[in-house]
């Protein structure tokens, strides 16, 4: 609806005052809004003050659209559950609805989006377009089938006159192929059993008593009245035709049928003892009879002969294992000259299922002339590669000696620094008796000295055999001189012993070297 602007006299709207002024002019002024669509709700975007509410104005400013009287805060919105654009139940009131609501309520089934006003009506027992009419009741029904009159009630109609209807009318049928709708015995596929009856019962344009190919058989008793070689009792051939008119074609008794052999294991080779005649190769049969074992698909002329303990003839040629020149050898065998169980690595090997004596399956021997040389043999020091790993005299040699680190170069090593090898590494020696490997002056080869050190590594220090150990003499009489006849060698002075050993009488303290000689018949000094 177009919007109309109602212009009222200023005196009526403002009691004689300007509209934009709010002064009291002797009446109670109200804020009013134009209601152009006369729905009782005004446009909030336009307003003025007035003492009363004239026609075309209102105090309510909540109109949704002042040009549409059907749209207001009281407008009903209908939920559209099936989203077909048509609603059914008013569940919302207001200017604008939530998602899924529409303005109309003409949907007669809001649970199906195929049913709504303006939908196509179909023959389905449903009021698709919500006009209150179902199927044939509705003049707009879309998919009515055509029906043909069947006057003789044989289920076949004629295509002269048709009627459209959702349901089949009485006396009608769904086809128009009958060639005589006055005779219930005449219709497509009807039997023609009487070869003397001139009626075309099956509507194929031919009658039973004709013999077009002049083979002595009329059309109703033979299968091909256009071919003189095809008639009841004729010879059957493999030609995709029913030559003898028995309803079957290419039968096993065909003159040119082949012999086929059962292929029970599906390897395409047949069992010579189970046969059948036929015109074509069928599943489970073979054109050849070469299978020696029709219960195992792995055994056939196409199989590969291989070495097996069961001595199976895989390729069905009557030969097995080494006797079959077609046998495939999985592994080669190699000569083992030294009898250590390992063959010569330089020999290319030969294939055997059952090898002759002297051949082995391993060819990793690096010296087939030495029985102590083979992979895994114990390595020995001596320059040979006994374990065939390409290395000589490695540390794993079972007879490799232990060598000792000689840090001070005195020819004697320490038990705290060892290694195992066939030959001594640099700075290692065979002797381990050095008690101090930081000093070349200390070793079992050194002489003992009086220096508080175990020079000769005999676990004793400053023993009596030290090369610089002095002689000590006992001083029994305490005169400061020891007795020369009883010397004791030691690095440390024994108790009661002195270095001076010139006392000639160690039992008399008055007799010693330097004493005063007296005239007493004694050698006092």
Coordinates of C-alpha atoms in Angstrom, one line a residue:
X1 CA 0.0 0.0 0.0
X2 CA 1.5 3.4 -0.9
X3 CA 2.1 5.7 2.0
X4 CA -0.2 8.8 2.3
X5 CA 0.7 11.9 4.1
X6 CA -2.2 13.4 5.9
X7 CA -1.8 17.2 6.4
X8 CA -3.9 18.5 9.2
X9 CA -4.5 22.2 10.1
X10 CA -1.9 23.5 12.6
X11 CA -4.6 24.6 14.9
X12 CA -6.0 21.1 15.2
X13 CA -2.6 19.5 15.8
X14 CA -1.0 22.1 18.1
X15 CA -3.8 24.0 19.7
X16 CA -2.7 27.1 17.8
X17 CA 1.1 26.8 18.4
X18 CA 4.1 25.7 16.4
X19 CA 4.5 21.9 16.1
X20 CA 8.1 21.9 17.3
X21 CA 7.4 23.8 20.5
X22 CA 6.4 22.2 23.7
X23 CA 4.9 25.2 25.6
X24 CA 1.7 24.6 27.3
X25 CA -1.1 26.1 25.3
X26 CA -4.0 25.3 27.5
X27 CA -4.1 21.4 26.7
X28 CA -2.2 18.3 27.5
X29 CA 0.2 17.6 24.6
X30 CA 0.9 14.1 23.5
X31 CA 3.6 12.6 21.2
X32 CA 1.7 11.2 18.2
X33 CA 2.9 9.2 15.1
X34 CA 1.5 8.9 11.6
X35 CA -0.4 5.7 11.0
X36 CA -0.5 5.6 7.2
X37 CA -1.7 2.0 6.8
X38 CA -4.4 2.5 9.4
X39 CA -3.4 -0.7 11.4
X40 CA -3.3 1.2 14.7
X41 CA 0.5 1.3 14.9
X42 CA 2.6 4.3 13.9
X43 CA 5.9 5.0 12.4
X44 CA 8.4 5.7 15.2
X45 CA 10.7 7.6 12.7
X46 CA 8.0 10.4 12.4
X47 CA 6.5 12.2 15.4
X48 CA 4.9 15.4 16.6
X49 CA 3.2 16.9 19.7
X50 CA -0.6 17.4 19.7
X51 CA -3.4 17.9 22.2
X52 CA -5.4 15.0 20.7
X53 CA -5.0 12.0 18.3
X54 CA -6.6 12.9 15.0
X55 CA -7.6 10.4 12.3
X56 CA -4.5 8.9 10.6
X57 CA -2.4 9.3 13.8
X58 CA -1.7 7.1 16.8
X59 CA 0.2 7.1 20.1
X60 CA 1.8 3.6 19.3
X61 CA 5.2 3.9 17.5
X62 CA 5.9 0.1 17.1
X63 CA 4.8 -0.4 13.5
X64 CA 7.0 -2.8 11.6
X65 CA 6.1 -1.3 8.2
X66 CA 3.7 1.6 8.1
X67 CA 3.0 0.9 4.4
X68 CA 1.7 -2.6 5.0
X69 CA -1.4 -3.0 7.3
X70 CA -0.8 -6.8 7.5
X71 CA 2.6 -6.3 9.2
X72 CA 2.5 -5.1 12.8
X73 CA 3.7 -6.2 16.3
X74 CA 0.6 -8.5 16.3
X75 CA 1.4 -10.2 13.0
X76 CA 1.3 -14.0 13.3
X77 CA 4.2 -16.1 11.9
X78 CA 3.9 -19.8 11.2
X79 CA 6.6 -22.4 11.7
X80 CA 7.7 -24.1 8.4
X81 CA 8.9 -27.4 9.8
X82 CA 9.5 -29.0 6.4
X83 CA 11.1 -25.9 4.9
X84 CA 8.8 -25.9 1.8
X85 CA 7.9 -22.2 2.1
X86 CA 4.5 -22.8 3.7
X87 CA 3.6 -22.8 7.4
X88 CA 0.7 -24.4 9.3
X89 CA 0.7 -23.5 13.0
X90 CA 1.0 -19.9 14.4
X91 CA 3.7 -20.0 17.0
X92 CA 5.2 -16.5 16.8
X93 CA 3.8 -13.0 17.0
X94 CA 5.8 -9.9 16.1
X95 CA 7.4 -7.8 13.4
X96 CA 10.2 -10.2 12.4
X97 CA 10.2 -14.0 13.0
X98 CA 13.0 -16.4 14.0
X99 CA 14.6 -18.6 11.3
X100 CA 12.2 -21.2 9.8
X101 CA 9.0 -19.1 10.1
X102 CA 6.8 -17.8 7.3
X103 CA 3.8 -15.4 6.8
X104 CA 1.3 -17.9 5.3
X105 CA -0.5 -20.8 6.9
X106 CA -1.7 -22.8 3.8
X107 CA 0.5 -25.9 4.3
X108 CA -1.7 -29.0 4.8
X109 CA 1.2 -31.2 5.9
X110 CA 4.1 -29.4 7.4
X111 CA 6.1 -32.6 7.9
X112 CA 6.6 -33.2 4.2
X113 CA 8.4 -30.8 1.9
X114 CA 6.7 -32.4 -1.1
X115 CA 3.2 -31.3 0.1
X116 CA 2.3 -27.6 -0.1
X117 CA 0.1 -25.3 -2.2
X118 CA 1.2 -25.2 -5.8
X119 CA 2.9 -28.6 -5.6
X120 CA 2.2 -31.1 -8.4
X121 CA -0.6 -33.5 -7.6
X122 CA 0.4 -37.2 -8.1
X123 CA -1.4 -40.5 -8.1
X124 CA -0.3 -41.5 -4.6
X125 CA -3.4 -41.2 -2.3
X126 CA -2.1 -37.9 -0.9
X127 CA -3.4 -34.3 -1.3
X128 CA 0.0 -33.0 -2.7
X129 CA -1.2 -29.4 -3.5
X130 CA -3.4 -28.8 -0.4
X131 CA -6.5 -28.0 -2.5
X132 CA -8.6 -30.6 -0.7
X133 CA -8.7 -33.0 -3.6
X134 CA -6.8 -36.3 -3.8
X135 CA -5.7 -38.1 -7.0
X136 CA -8.5 -38.3 -9.6
X137 CA -10.6 -35.8 -7.6
X138 CA -8.0 -33.1 -8.5
X139 CA -8.2 -31.9 -12.1
X140 CA -4.5 -30.9 -11.9
X141 CA -3.3 -34.5 -11.1
X142 CA 0.0 -35.0 -13.0
X143 CA 0.9 -38.6 -13.6
X144 CA -2.4 -40.4 -14.5
X145 CA -1.6 -43.5 -16.6
X146 CA -3.5 -44.4 -19.8
X147 CA -6.0 -47.2 -19.7
X148 CA -7.2 -49.2 -22.7
X149 CA -10.7 -50.8 -23.1
X150 CA -10.7 -54.6 -22.6
X151 CA -14.1 -55.7 -23.9
X152 CA -13.4 -59.4 -24.0
X153 CA -11.8 -59.5 -20.5
X154 CA -8.6 -61.3 -21.6
X155 CA -6.4 -58.7 -19.9
X156 CA -5.3 -57.2 -23.2
X157 CA -6.8 -53.9 -24.5
X158 CA -6.9 -52.2 -27.9
X159 CA -5.1 -48.9 -28.6
X160 CA -8.1 -47.1 -30.2
X161 CA -9.5 -45.3 -27.2
X162 CA -7.8 -44.5 -23.9
X163 CA -8.8 -43.1 -20.5
X164 CA -6.5 -41.4 -18.0
X165 CA -7.1 -42.3 -14.3
X166 CA -5.1 -43.0 -11.2
X167 CA -7.0 -46.1 -10.6
X168 CA -7.8 -48.7 -13.3
X169 CA -11.4 -48.2 -14.4
X170 CA -13.7 -51.2 -14.7
X171 CA -13.3 -52.9 -18.1
X172 CA -9.9 -51.3 -18.9
X173 CA -6.3 -52.6 -18.9
X174 CA -2.9 -51.0 -19.0
X175 CA -1.9 -52.1 -22.5
X176 CA -3.4 -51.8 -26.0
X177 CA -1.7 -54.8 -27.8
X178 CA -4.8 -57.0 -28.4
X179 CA -5.4 -57.7 -32.1
X180 CA -9.0 -58.9 -31.5
X181 CA -10.8 -57.4 -28.5
X182 CA -14.0 -59.4 -29.2
X183 CA -12.3 -62.8 -28.7
X184 CA -10.9 -63.7 -25.3
X185 CA -8.8 -66.4 -26.8
X186 CA -6.9 -64.0 -29.0
X187 CA -4.1 -61.9 -27.3
X188 CA -0.3 -61.6 -27.5
X189 CA 1.4 -64.9 -26.3
X190 CA -1.8 -66.9 -26.6
X191 CA -1.2 -70.6 -27.5
X192 CA -1.7 -71.7 -31.1
X193 CA -2.0 -75.5 -30.7
X194 CA -4.3 -76.4 -33.6
X195 CA -2.3 -76.3 -36.8
X196 CA -5.5 -76.3 -38.8
X197 CA -7.1 -73.3 -37.2
X198 CA -6.7 -70.2 -39.4
X199 CA -7.0 -67.8 -36.4
X200 CA -3.9 -65.8 -35.4
X201 CA -4.4 -66.4 -31.7
X202 CA -1.1 -64.9 -30.5
X203 CA -1.3 -61.7 -32.6
X204 CA 2.0 -62.3 -34.3
X205 CA 0.6 -61.9 -37.8
X206 CA 0.9 -65.7 -38.6
X207 CA -1.5 -68.6 -38.4
X208 CA -0.6 -72.2 -37.4
X209 CA -1.1 -74.1 -40.5
X210 CA 1.5 -72.3 -42.7
X211 CA 4.7 -74.0 -43.8
X212 CA 6.8 -71.2 -45.2
X213 CA 10.1 -73.1 -45.6
X214 CA 8.4 -76.1 -47.1
X215 CA 10.2 -78.6 -44.9
X216 CA 7.0 -80.5 -44.1
X217 CA 6.4 -78.9 -40.7
X218 CA 3.9 -76.1 -40.2
X219 CA 4.8 -73.0 -38.1
X220 CA 2.9 -74.1 -35.0
X221 CA 5.0 -77.3 -34.5
X222 CA 8.4 -76.1 -35.6
X223 CA 10.7 -73.5 -34.1
X224 CA 11.8 -71.8 -37.3
X225 CA 9.4 -71.9 -40.2
X226 CA 11.8 -69.7 -42.3
X227 CA 14.7 -72.3 -42.2
X228 CA 14.2 -75.7 -43.9
X229 CA 17.1 -77.2 -41.9
X230 CA 15.4 -76.6 -38.5
X231 CA 12.5 -78.8 -37.6
X232 CA 11.5 -81.5 -35.1
X233 CA 13.9 -84.4 -35.3
X234 CA 16.6 -82.5 -37.2
X235 CA 20.3 -83.1 -36.4
X236 CA 21.5 -80.7 -33.6
X237 CA 24.7 -78.7 -34.4
X238 CA 26.8 -76.4 -32.3
X239 CA 25.6 -73.2 -34.0
X240 CA 23.7 -71.3 -31.3
X241 CA 20.3 -72.5 -32.8
X242 CA 17.7 -74.9 -31.8
X243 CA 18.0 -77.2 -34.8
X244 CA 15.6 -80.0 -33.7
X245 CA 13.0 -77.6 -32.2
X246 CA 13.0 -79.2 -28.7
X247 CA 13.4 -75.9 -27.0
X248 CA 17.2 -76.4 -26.4
X249 CA 20.2 -75.4 -28.5
X250 CA 23.7 -76.6 -28.8
X251 CA 23.0 -79.8 -26.8
X252 CA 25.6 -82.4 -25.9
X253 CA 24.3 -84.7 -28.7
X254 CA 25.2 -82.1 -31.4
X255 CA 27.0 -83.8 -34.2
X256 CA 30.0 -81.5 -33.9
X257 CA 30.1 -81.5 -30.0
X258 CA 33.6 -81.7 -28.5
X259 CA 34.9 -83.7 -25.6
X260 CA 35.7 -81.6 -22.5
X261 CA 37.6 -82.7 -19.3
X262 CA 36.7 -81.9 -15.8
X263 CA 39.0 -79.2 -14.2
X264 CA 38.1 -79.6 -10.5
X265 CA 41.1 -77.6 -9.2
X266 CA 40.7 -74.7 -11.6
X267 CA 44.2 -74.8 -13.1
X268 CA 42.9 -74.9 -16.7
X269 CA 44.1 -78.5 -17.2
X270 CA 41.5 -81.4 -17.3
X271 CA 41.2 -84.8 -15.7
X272 CA 41.5 -87.4 -18.5
X273 CA 39.1 -89.8 -16.6
X274 CA 36.2 -87.4 -16.2
X275 CA 34.7 -86.1 -19.5
X276 CA 31.5 -84.7 -21.1
X277 CA 30.4 -83.7 -24.5
X278 CA 29.4 -80.1 -25.3
X279 CA 29.4 -77.3 -27.8
X280 CA 31.3 -74.8 -25.7
X281 CA 33.8 -74.8 -22.8
X282 CA 31.9 -74.3 -19.5
X283 CA 33.3 -73.2 -16.1
X284 CA 35.0 -76.1 -14.3
X285 CA 36.0 -77.9 -17.5
X286 CA 39.0 -77.9 -19.8
X287 CA 39.6 -78.6 -23.5
X288 CA 42.7 -80.6 -22.6
X289 CA 43.3 -83.8 -20.5
X290 CA 46.8 -83.1 -19.3
X291 CA 46.3 -82.7 -15.6
X292 CA 48.0 -85.4 -13.5
X293 CA 46.3 -84.3 -10.3
X294 CA 43.0 -82.5 -10.6
X295 CA 42.6 -82.1 -6.9
X296 CA 45.6 -79.7 -6.6
X297 CA 45.9 -76.5 -8.7
X298 CA 49.6 -76.4 -7.9
X299 CA 50.1 -79.5 -10.0
X300 CA 49.7 -79.1 -13.7
X301 CA 51.8 -79.0 -16.9
X302 CA 52.1 -75.2 -16.3
X303 CA 53.6 -75.7 -12.9
X304 CA 57.4 -75.6 -12.2
X305 CA 59.1 -78.7 -11.1
X306 CA 61.0 -78.1 -7.8
X307 CA 62.9 -80.0 -5.2
X308 CA 60.7 -81.5 -2.5
X309 CA 61.0 -84.2 0.1
X310 CA 57.7 -85.7 -1.0
X311 CA 59.1 -86.2 -4.5
X312 CA 56.0 -84.7 -6.2
X313 CA 55.7 -84.5 -9.9
X314 CA 54.6 -80.8 -10.1
X315 CA 54.6 -80.4 -13.9
X316 CA 53.0 -83.8 -14.6
X317 CA 55.7 -85.0 -17.0
X318 CA 56.4 -88.3 -15.1
X319 CA 59.8 -87.1 -13.8
X320 CA 60.6 -85.8 -10.3
X321 CA 63.4 -83.8 -8.6
X322 CA 66.9 -84.4 -10.1
X323 CA 65.5 -86.8 -12.8
X324 CA 63.5 -83.9 -14.3
X325 CA 65.6 -81.6 -16.5
X326 CA 63.1 -78.8 -16.0
X327 CA 63.6 -78.9 -12.2
X328 CA 64.3 -75.5 -10.6
X329 CA 66.9 -75.6 -7.9
X330 CA 66.3 -73.3 -5.0
X331 CA 69.9 -73.5 -3.8
X332 CA 73.3 -74.5 -5.1
X333 CA 75.7 -77.0 -3.6
X334 CA 79.5 -76.5 -3.3
X335 CA 82.6 -78.8 -3.0
X336 CA 84.0 -79.1 0.6
X337 CA 87.6 -80.3 0.1
X338 CA 88.6 -80.0 3.7
X339 CA 85.4 -81.5 5.1
X340 CA 84.7 -78.6 7.5
X341 CA 81.1 -78.2 6.4
X342 CA 81.8 -75.1 4.3
X343 CA 82.3 -75.0 0.6
X344 CA 84.8 -73.1 -1.5
X345 CA 83.7 -69.5 -1.9
X346 CA 85.3 -69.3 -5.4
X347 CA 83.3 -72.2 -6.7
X348 CA 80.0 -71.2 -8.6
X349 CA 78.2 -74.3 -7.3
X350 CA 75.8 -76.7 -8.9
X351 CA 72.1 -77.4 -8.4
X352 CA 70.9 -80.6 -6.8
X353 CA 67.8 -81.8 -5.0
X354 CA 69.8 -84.6 -3.4
X355 CA 73.5 -83.6 -3.6
X356 CA 76.3 -86.2 -3.9
X357 CA 78.7 -86.7 -1.0
X358 CA 81.3 -84.0 -0.6
X359 CA 78.9 -81.1 -1.5
X360 CA 77.5 -78.7 1.1
X361 CA 75.0 -75.8 0.9
X362 CA 77.4 -73.2 2.3
X363 CA 80.0 -71.6 0.1
X364 CA 81.7 -69.2 2.5
X365 CA 84.9 -71.0 3.2
X366 CA 87.9 -68.7 2.6
X367 CA 90.4 -71.6 2.6
X368 CA 88.9 -74.9 1.5
X369 CA 92.3 -76.7 1.9
X370 CA 92.4 -76.1 5.6
X371 CA 89.8 -77.8 7.8
X372 CA 90.5 -75.3 10.7
X373 CA 89.6 -72.4 8.5
X374 CA 85.8 -71.7 8.0
X375 CA 83.2 -69.0 9.1
X376 CA 82.9 -69.2 12.9
X377 CA 86.2 -71.1 13.4
X378 CA 88.3 -69.9 16.4
X379 CA 90.8 -67.3 15.2
X380 CA 94.4 -68.1 16.1
X381 CA 97.6 -66.0 16.1
X382 CA 99.9 -66.9 13.3
X383 CA 99.0 -65.0 10.2
X384 CA 96.0 -66.9 9.0
X385 CA 92.3 -65.9 8.7
X386 CA 90.8 -68.9 10.4
X387 CA 87.2 -67.4 10.9
X388 CA 87.0 -66.1 7.3
X389 CA 86.0 -62.6 8.3
X390 CA 88.7 -61.0 6.1
X391 CA 90.9 -60.1 9.1
X392 CA 94.1 -61.7 10.3
X393 CA 95.3 -62.1 13.9
X394 CA 92.5 -59.9 15.4
X395 CA 92.1 -59.4 19.1
X396 CA 89.4 -62.2 19.2
X397 CA 92.1 -64.8 18.5
X398 CA 91.7 -67.5 21.2
X399 CA 95.5 -67.7 21.8
X400 CA 96.2 -64.0 21.8
X401 CA 98.4 -63.2 24.8
X402 CA 97.9 -60.3 27.3
X403 CA 100.2 -57.4 27.0
X404 CA 100.9 -54.8 29.7
X405 CA 101.4 -51.1 29.4
X406 CA 105.1 -50.1 30.0
X407 CA 104.7 -46.3 30.5
X408 CA 108.3 -45.8 31.9
X409 CA 109.9 -47.9 29.2
X410 CA 111.9 -50.1 31.6
X411 CA 110.7 -53.3 29.9
X412 CA 108.2 -54.2 32.6
X413 CA 104.5 -53.4 32.4
X414 CA 101.7 -52.8 34.9
X415 CA 98.7 -55.0 35.6
X416 CA 96.6 -51.9 35.6
X417 CA 97.0 -51.3 31.9
X418 CA 96.4 -54.4 29.7
X419 CA 95.4 -55.4 26.2
X420 CA 95.0 -58.6 24.3
X421 CA 96.5 -59.0 20.8
X422 CA 98.6 -61.4 18.8
X423 CA 101.5 -59.0 18.7
X424 CA 102.5 -56.4 21.2
X425 CA 101.2 -52.9 20.6
X426 CA 103.5 -49.9 21.0
X427 CA 104.5 -49.3 24.7
X428 CA 103.2 -52.8 25.7
X429 CA 105.4 -55.6 27.0
X430 CA 104.9 -59.2 28.0
X431 CA 106.1 -58.8 31.6
X432 CA 103.7 -57.4 34.2
X433 CA 105.8 -57.3 37.3
X434 CA 106.6 -53.6 37.4
X435 CA 105.5 -52.2 40.8
X436 CA 105.9 -48.5 39.7
X437 CA 105.3 -47.9 36.0
X438 CA 106.1 -44.2 36.4
X439 CA 109.8 -44.6 37.1
X440 CA 112.3 -46.5 34.9
X441 CA 114.6 -46.8 38.0
X442 CA 112.1 -49.2 39.6
X443 CA 111.6 -52.6 38.2
X444 CA 112.4 -56.3 38.8
X445 CA 115.6 -55.8 36.9
X446 CA 116.9 -53.1 39.3
X447 CA 119.1 -53.6 42.4
X448 CA 117.8 -52.7 45.8
X449 CA 119.3 -49.6 47.4
X450 CA 118.9 -48.1 50.8
X451 CA 116.4 -45.3 49.8
X452 CA 113.1 -46.3 51.3
X453 CA 112.0 -47.5 47.9
X454 CA 111.2 -51.1 46.6
X455 CA 113.7 -50.7 43.8
X456 CA 113.6 -54.4 42.7
X457 CA 109.8 -54.8 43.1
X458 CA 110.1 -57.8 45.5
X459 CA 107.6 -56.1 47.8
X460 CA 110.4 -55.4 50.4
X461 CA 112.1 -52.1 51.0
X462 CA 115.8 -51.6 52.0
X463 CA 116.4 -55.2 52.7
X464 CA 119.9 -56.5 53.7
X465 CA 120.9 -57.3 50.1
X466 CA 120.7 -53.6 49.1
X467 CA 123.9 -52.8 47.2
X468 CA 124.7 -49.9 49.4
X469 CA 123.7 -51.5 52.7
X470 CA 126.6 -50.9 55.3
X471 CA 128.0 -53.4 57.8
X472 CA 127.1 -52.9 61.5
X473 CA 129.0 -54.3 64.5
X474 CA 127.8 -55.2 67.9
X475 CA 129.1 -53.1 70.9
X476 CA 128.4 -55.4 73.8
X477 CA 130.7 -53.6 76.2
X478 CA 129.3 -50.2 75.4
X479 CA 132.7 -48.6 74.8
X480 CA 131.5 -47.0 71.4
X481 CA 133.3 -49.6 69.3
X482 CA 131.8 -52.6 67.7
X483 CA 133.3 -56.1 67.4
X484 CA 134.7 -56.7 64.0
X485 CA 134.2 -60.5 64.2
X486 CA 130.4 -60.2 64.3
X487 CA 129.3 -57.9 61.4
X488 CA 125.6 -57.5 60.4
X489 CA 124.7 -55.8 57.0
X490 CA 121.6 -53.6 57.0
X491 CA 120.3 -50.3 55.6
X492 CA 119.1 -49.4 59.1
X493 CA 121.3 -49.7 62.2
X494 CA 120.2 -52.6 64.5
X495 CA 119.9 -51.8 68.1
X496 CA 123.3 -52.0 69.9
X497 CA 125.3 -52.0 66.6
X498 CA 127.8 -49.4 65.4
X499 CA 129.5 -48.7 62.1
X500 CA 133.0 -48.8 63.9
X501 CA 134.1 -52.5 64.0
X502 CA 137.7 -52.2 65.3
X503 CA 137.2 -53.3 68.9
X504 CA 139.5 -56.2 69.6
X505 CA 137.9 -57.1 72.9
X506 CA 134.2 -56.3 73.0
X507 CA 133.8 -57.8 76.5
X508 CA 136.0 -55.1 78.2
X509 CA 134.9 -51.5 77.9
X510 CA 138.5 -50.4 78.7
X511 CA 139.9 -51.9 75.6
X512 CA 139.1 -50.2 72.2
X513 CA 141.0 -48.2 69.6
X514 CA 142.4 -45.1 71.1
X515 CA 142.4 -46.3 74.7
X516 CA 145.4 -45.5 76.9
X517 CA 147.9 -48.3 76.6
X518 CA 149.0 -49.6 80.0
X519 CA 151.8 -51.9 81.1
X520 CA 149.5 -54.7 82.1
X521 CA 150.2 -57.3 79.4
X522 CA 146.9 -56.3 77.5
X523 CA 146.4 -54.6 74.2
X524 CA 144.4 -51.8 75.6
X525 CA 144.3 -49.7 72.4

